[in-house]
Amino acid sequence: MAKQIYSFTKIEKKKTNSGVITTVIGAVTILALIGLVVAAVVMGGNVPLWMAGVGVITLIAALVGLIIARESIKDDDVFGRCLNTGKALCGVSLGLHFFIVIVGILAIVM
């Protein structure tokens, strides 16, 4: 009878740049959103159209950051505090964007 051979390999978890990227994307989108809200309040709601474009771009960037973080977390050999922080920041940014959109819709309807 043949001997069974067992192989014990150490699974090393690695840090990736995706954690840093998602953290930066999340922080930039939240800061841009705060800047846009402050500008809208200062201007009395009469902001130029390009500012709405910046808001849409930050919304898309937050969504992309959340997708990058989610896909990276799925990998078993990836870890990092930046990855979870970036996912949280992008999620908060998306939540704030949708809150502002809902408030705007309700302001028009009511």
Backbone as CSV, one residue per row, in Angstrom:
resi,resn,N_x,N_y,N_z,CA_x,CA_y,CA_z,C_x,C_y,C_z
1,MET,0.838,-1.172,0.000,0.000,0.000,0.000,0.888,1.242,0.000
2,ALA,0.534,2.193,-0.838,1.342,3.410,-0.976,1.110,4.337,0.206
3,LYS,2.172,5.026,0.571,2.058,5.994,1.657,1.370,7.251,1.145
4,GLN,0.532,7.815,1.988,-0.125,9.068,1.614,0.794,10.229,1.964
5,ILE,0.864,11.178,1.069,1.726,12.338,1.274,0.835,13.535,1.586
6,TYR,1.137,14.178,2.689,0.386,15.365,3.084,1.261,16.591,2.878
7,SER,0.650,17.623,2.402,1.374,18.876,2.187,0.725,19.963,3.028
8,PHE,1.510,20.544,3.882,1.020,21.633,4.720,1.683,22.921,4.250
9,THR,0.907,23.760,3.647,1.452,25.033,3.178,0.846,26.159,3.989
10,LYS,1.652,27.135,4.209,1.202,28.294,4.962,0.556,29.272,3.988
11,ILE,-0.675,29.642,4.283,-1.372,30.614,3.448,-1.041,31.998,3.981
12,GLU,-0.361,32.769,3.171,0.022,34.110,3.592,-0.975,35.114,3.045
13,LYS,-1.448,35.949,3.926,-2.353,37.008,3.494,-1.514,38.208,3.101
14,LYS,-1.941,38.898,2.076,-1.158,40.023,1.577,-1.988,41.295,1.591
15,LYS,-1.280,42.390,1.736,-1.927,43.688,1.627,-1.949,44.070,0.153
16,THR,-3.007,44.726,-0.258,-3.096,45.167,-1.640,-3.257,46.677,-1.684
17,ASN,-3.039,47.231,-2.845,-3.220,48.669,-3.022,-4.689,49.047,-3.109
18,SER,-5.548,48.082,-3.291,-6.967,48.397,-3.424,-7.531,48.993,-2.141
19,GLY,-6.981,48.630,-0.990,-7.427,49.221,0.264,-7.114,50.700,0.335
20,VAL,-5.911,51.062,-0.072,-5.524,52.474,-0.079,-6.343,53.239,-1.112
21,ILE,-6.553,52.629,-2.266,-7.319,53.286,-3.331,-8.748,53.547,-2.878
22,THR,-9.386,52.560,-2.270,-10.774,52.759,-1.839,-10.876,53.755,-0.696
23,THR,-9.877,53.782,0.184,-9.881,54.764,1.267,-9.752,56.173,0.714
24,VAL,-8.863,56.361,-0.247,-8.695,57.684,-0.861,-9.959,58.087,-1.614
25,ILE,-10.537,57.160,-2.368,-11.773,57.466,-3.100,-12.882,57.853,-2.128
26,GLY,-13.034,57.092,-1.054,-14.073,57.391,-0.069,-13.875,58.743,0.589
27,ALA,-12.641,59.051,0.975,-12.365,60.336,1.627,-12.595,61.500,0.673
28,VAL,-12.138,61.359,-0.572,-12.307,62.439,-1.552,-13.783,62.667,-1.861
29,THR,-14.555,61.594,-1.995,-15.975,61.775,-2.311,-16.733,62.414,-1.157
30,ILE,-16.389,62.057,0.078,-17.062,62.684,1.222,-16.679,64.155,1.327
31,LEU,-15.392,64.472,1.147,-14.960,65.874,1.209,-15.584,66.698,0.085
32,ALA,-15.660,66.128,-1.118,-16.291,66.842,-2.232,-17.773,67.058,-1.969
33,LEU,-18.426,66.080,-1.395,-19.847,66.209,-1.079,-20.076,67.287,-0.024
34,ILE,-19.221,67.326,0.985,-19.331,68.379,2.000,-19.120,69.746,1.362
35,GLY,-18.130,69.854,0.475,-17.885,71.115,-0.228,-19.061,71.542,-1.088
36,LEU,-19.681,70.593,-1.763,-20.837,70.915,-2.599,-22.031,71.364,-1.763
37,VAL,-22.243,70.721,-0.630,-23.359,71.111,0.239,-23.119,72.504,0.813
38,VAL,-21.892,72.782,1.242,-21.567,74.118,1.766,-21.751,75.171,0.681
39,ALA,-21.289,74.886,-0.535,-21.451,75.837,-1.640,-22.925,76.065,-1.955
40,ALA,-23.726,75.023,-1.908,-25.158,75.165,-2.185,-25.842,75.997,-1.112
41,VAL,-25.443,75.825,0.134,-26.041,76.609,1.214,-25.625,78.072,1.102
42,VAL,-24.354,78.322,0.810,-23.860,79.697,0.692,-24.519,80.413,-0.480
43,MET,-24.706,79.716,-1.590,-25.295,80.330,-2.783,-26.818,80.282,-2.773
44,GLY,-27.403,79.792,-1.734,-28.859,79.756,-1.639,-29.510,78.755,-2.571
45,GLY,-28.790,77.722,-2.941,-29.345,76.690,-3.810,-29.171,76.967,-5.290
46,ASN,-28.648,78.124,-5.653,-28.450,78.481,-7.062,-27.004,78.227,-7.468
47,VAL,-26.654,76.979,-7.581,-25.287,76.619,-7.955,-25.214,76.387,-9.461
48,PRO,-24.030,76.576,-10.053,-23.882,76.306,-11.488,-24.084,74.823,-11.812
49,LEU,-24.339,74.565,-13.066,-24.629,73.198,-13.497,-23.423,72.275,-13.344
50,TRP,-22.215,72.814,-13.470,-21.033,71.964,-13.367,-20.891,71.377,-11.968
51,MET,-21.445,72.058,-10.968,-21.383,71.506,-9.612,-22.253,70.252,-9.492
52,ALA,-23.348,70.218,-10.209,-24.168,69.004,-10.235,-23.394,67.868,-10.899
53,GLY,-22.614,68.211,-11.919,-21.769,67.209,-12.570,-20.725,66.643,-11.624
54,VAL,-20.166,67.506,-10.784,-19.199,67.039,-9.785,-19.881,66.089,-8.803
55,GLY,-21.115,66.405,-8.432,-21.859,65.519,-7.536,-22.110,64.153,-8.146
56,VAL,-22.447,64.123,-9.422,-22.683,62.842,-10.102,-21.377,62.056,-10.224
57,ILE,-20.284,62.760,-10.523,-18.987,62.086,-10.640,-18.568,61.486,-9.299
58,THR,-18.792,62.224,-8.201,-18.437,61.673,-6.892,-19.339,60.496,-6.518
59,LEU,-20.591,60.529,-6.952,-21.491,59.397,-6.719,-20.977,58.153,-7.437
60,ILE,-20.583,58.312,-8.692,-20.056,57.183,-9.466,-18.742,56.692,-8.867
61,ALA,-17.880,57.628,-8.430,-16.600,57.240,-7.826,-16.818,56.453,-6.537
62,ALA,-17.785,56.867,-5.725,-18.075,56.133,-4.489,-18.588,54.733,-4.797
63,LEU,-19.404,54.605,-5.829,-19.907,53.293,-6.226,-18.768,52.400,-6.713
64,VAL,-17.864,52.963,-7.515,-16.715,52.197,-8.005,-15.819,51.778,-6.839
65,GLY,-15.586,52.687,-5.893,-14.773,52.352,-4.726,-15.382,51.237,-3.899
66,LEU,-16.697,51.265,-3.753,-17.382,50.213,-3.000,-17.277,48.869,-3.719
67,ILE,-17.379,48.885,-5.033,-17.254,47.645,-5.811,-15.833,47.095,-5.722
68,ILE,-14.830,47.976,-5.814,-13.433,47.534,-5.704,-13.185,46.897,-4.340
69,ALA,-13.677,47.545,-3.287,-13.477,47.011,-1.935,-14.184,45.674,-1.767
70,ARG,-15.386,45.574,-2.291,-16.151,44.325,-2.160,-15.461,43.174,-2.885
71,GLU,-14.956,43.445,-4.073,-14.278,42.396,-4.834,-12.963,41.995,-4.171
72,SER,-12.273,42.957,-3.570,-11.005,42.636,-2.912,-11.229,41.862,-1.623
73,ILE,-12.299,42.164,-0.911,-12.584,41.454,0.336,-12.975,40.003,0.053
74,LYS,-13.528,39.734,-1.131,-13.897,38.359,-1.486,-12.682,37.438,-1.545
75,ASP,-11.512,37.985,-1.897,-10.304,37.163,-1.957,-9.936,36.693,-0.556
76,ASP,-9.588,35.436,-0.434,-9.248,34.880,0.873,-7.870,35.323,1.355
77,ASP,-6.987,35.655,0.433,-5.619,35.957,0.826,-5.343,37.457,0.929
78,VAL,-6.375,38.252,1.137,-6.218,39.702,1.231,-6.723,40.163,2.590
79,PHE,-6.003,41.085,3.197,-6.448,41.654,4.456,-6.043,43.120,4.485
80,GLY,-6.473,43.806,5.483,-6.034,45.178,5.670,-7.104,46.046,6.280
81,ARG,-6.653,46.930,7.137,-7.571,47.859,7.764,-8.039,48.905,6.754
82,CYS,-7.152,49.280,5.841,-7.523,50.279,4.833,-8.658,49.778,3.954
83,LEU,-8.684,48.498,3.693,-9.725,47.934,2.839,-11.096,48.079,3.490
84,ASN,-11.187,47.762,4.764,-12.464,47.904,5.470,-12.827,49.371,5.678
85,THR,-11.821,50.207,5.945,-12.071,51.642,6.099,-12.565,52.237,4.791
86,GLY,-11.932,51.858,3.685,-12.360,52.356,2.382,-13.762,51.914,2.028
87,LYS,-14.084,50.670,2.361,-15.440,50.175,2.105,-16.455,50.963,2.920
88,ALA,-16.123,51.240,4.178,-17.034,52.009,5.033,-17.186,53.445,4.532
89,LEU,-16.082,54.075,4.144,-16.153,55.457,3.651,-16.972,55.550,2.367
90,CYS,-16.750,54.618,1.453,-17.518,54.628,0.205,-18.995,54.347,0.471
91,GLY,-19.283,53.469,1.408,-20.675,53.197,1.766,-21.353,54.405,2.382
92,VAL,-20.646,55.097,3.275,-21.196,56.314,3.881,-21.414,57.383,2.818
93,SER,-20.466,57.513,1.910,-20.598,58.496,0.836,-21.804,58.195,-0.052
94,LEU,-21.992,56.926,-0.402,-23.167,56.555,-1.198,-24.457,56.842,-0.446
95,GLY,-24.468,56.538,0.840,-25.650,56.830,1.651,-25.964,58.316,1.699
96,LEU,-24.937,59.138,1.860,-25.144,60.592,1.883,-25.629,61.112,0.532
97,HIS,-25.063,60.576,-0.549,-25.513,60.982,-1.884,-26.999,60.665,-2.067
98,PHE,-27.390,59.455,-1.723,-28.792,59.077,-1.901,-29.714,59.859,-0.973
99,PHE,-29.243,60.184,0.228,-30.032,61.010,1.138,-30.279,62.389,0.532
100,ILE,-29.243,62.977,-0.057,-29.390,64.301,-0.671,-30.328,64.234,-1.875
101,VAL,-30.233,63.176,-2.659,-31.129,63.025,-3.810,-32.578,62.886,-3.346
102,ILE,-32.819,62.090,-2.317,-34.183,61.906,-1.804,-34.724,63.211,-1.235
103,VAL,-33.896,63.953,-0.494,-34.335,65.243,0.049,-34.670,66.208,-1.082
104,GLY,-33.871,66.202,-2.144,-34.159,67.061,-3.295,-35.458,66.689,-3.984
105,ILE,-35.700,65.402,-4.131,-36.953,64.956,-4.749,-38.143,65.342,-3.882
106,LEU,-38.016,65.145,-2.575,-39.114,65.511,-1.674,-39.351,67.019,-1.649
107,ALA,-38.293,67.811,-1.796,-38.456,69.267,-1.829,-39.214,69.701,-3.078
108,ILE,-39.006,69.004,-4.181,-39.712,69.344,-5.419,-41.170,68.901,-5.336
109,VAL,-41.405,67.711,-4.809,-42.752,67.159,-4.764,-43.636,67.906,-3.774
110,MET,-43.105,68.246,-2.631,-43.937,68.862,-1.588,-43.860,70.330,-1.637
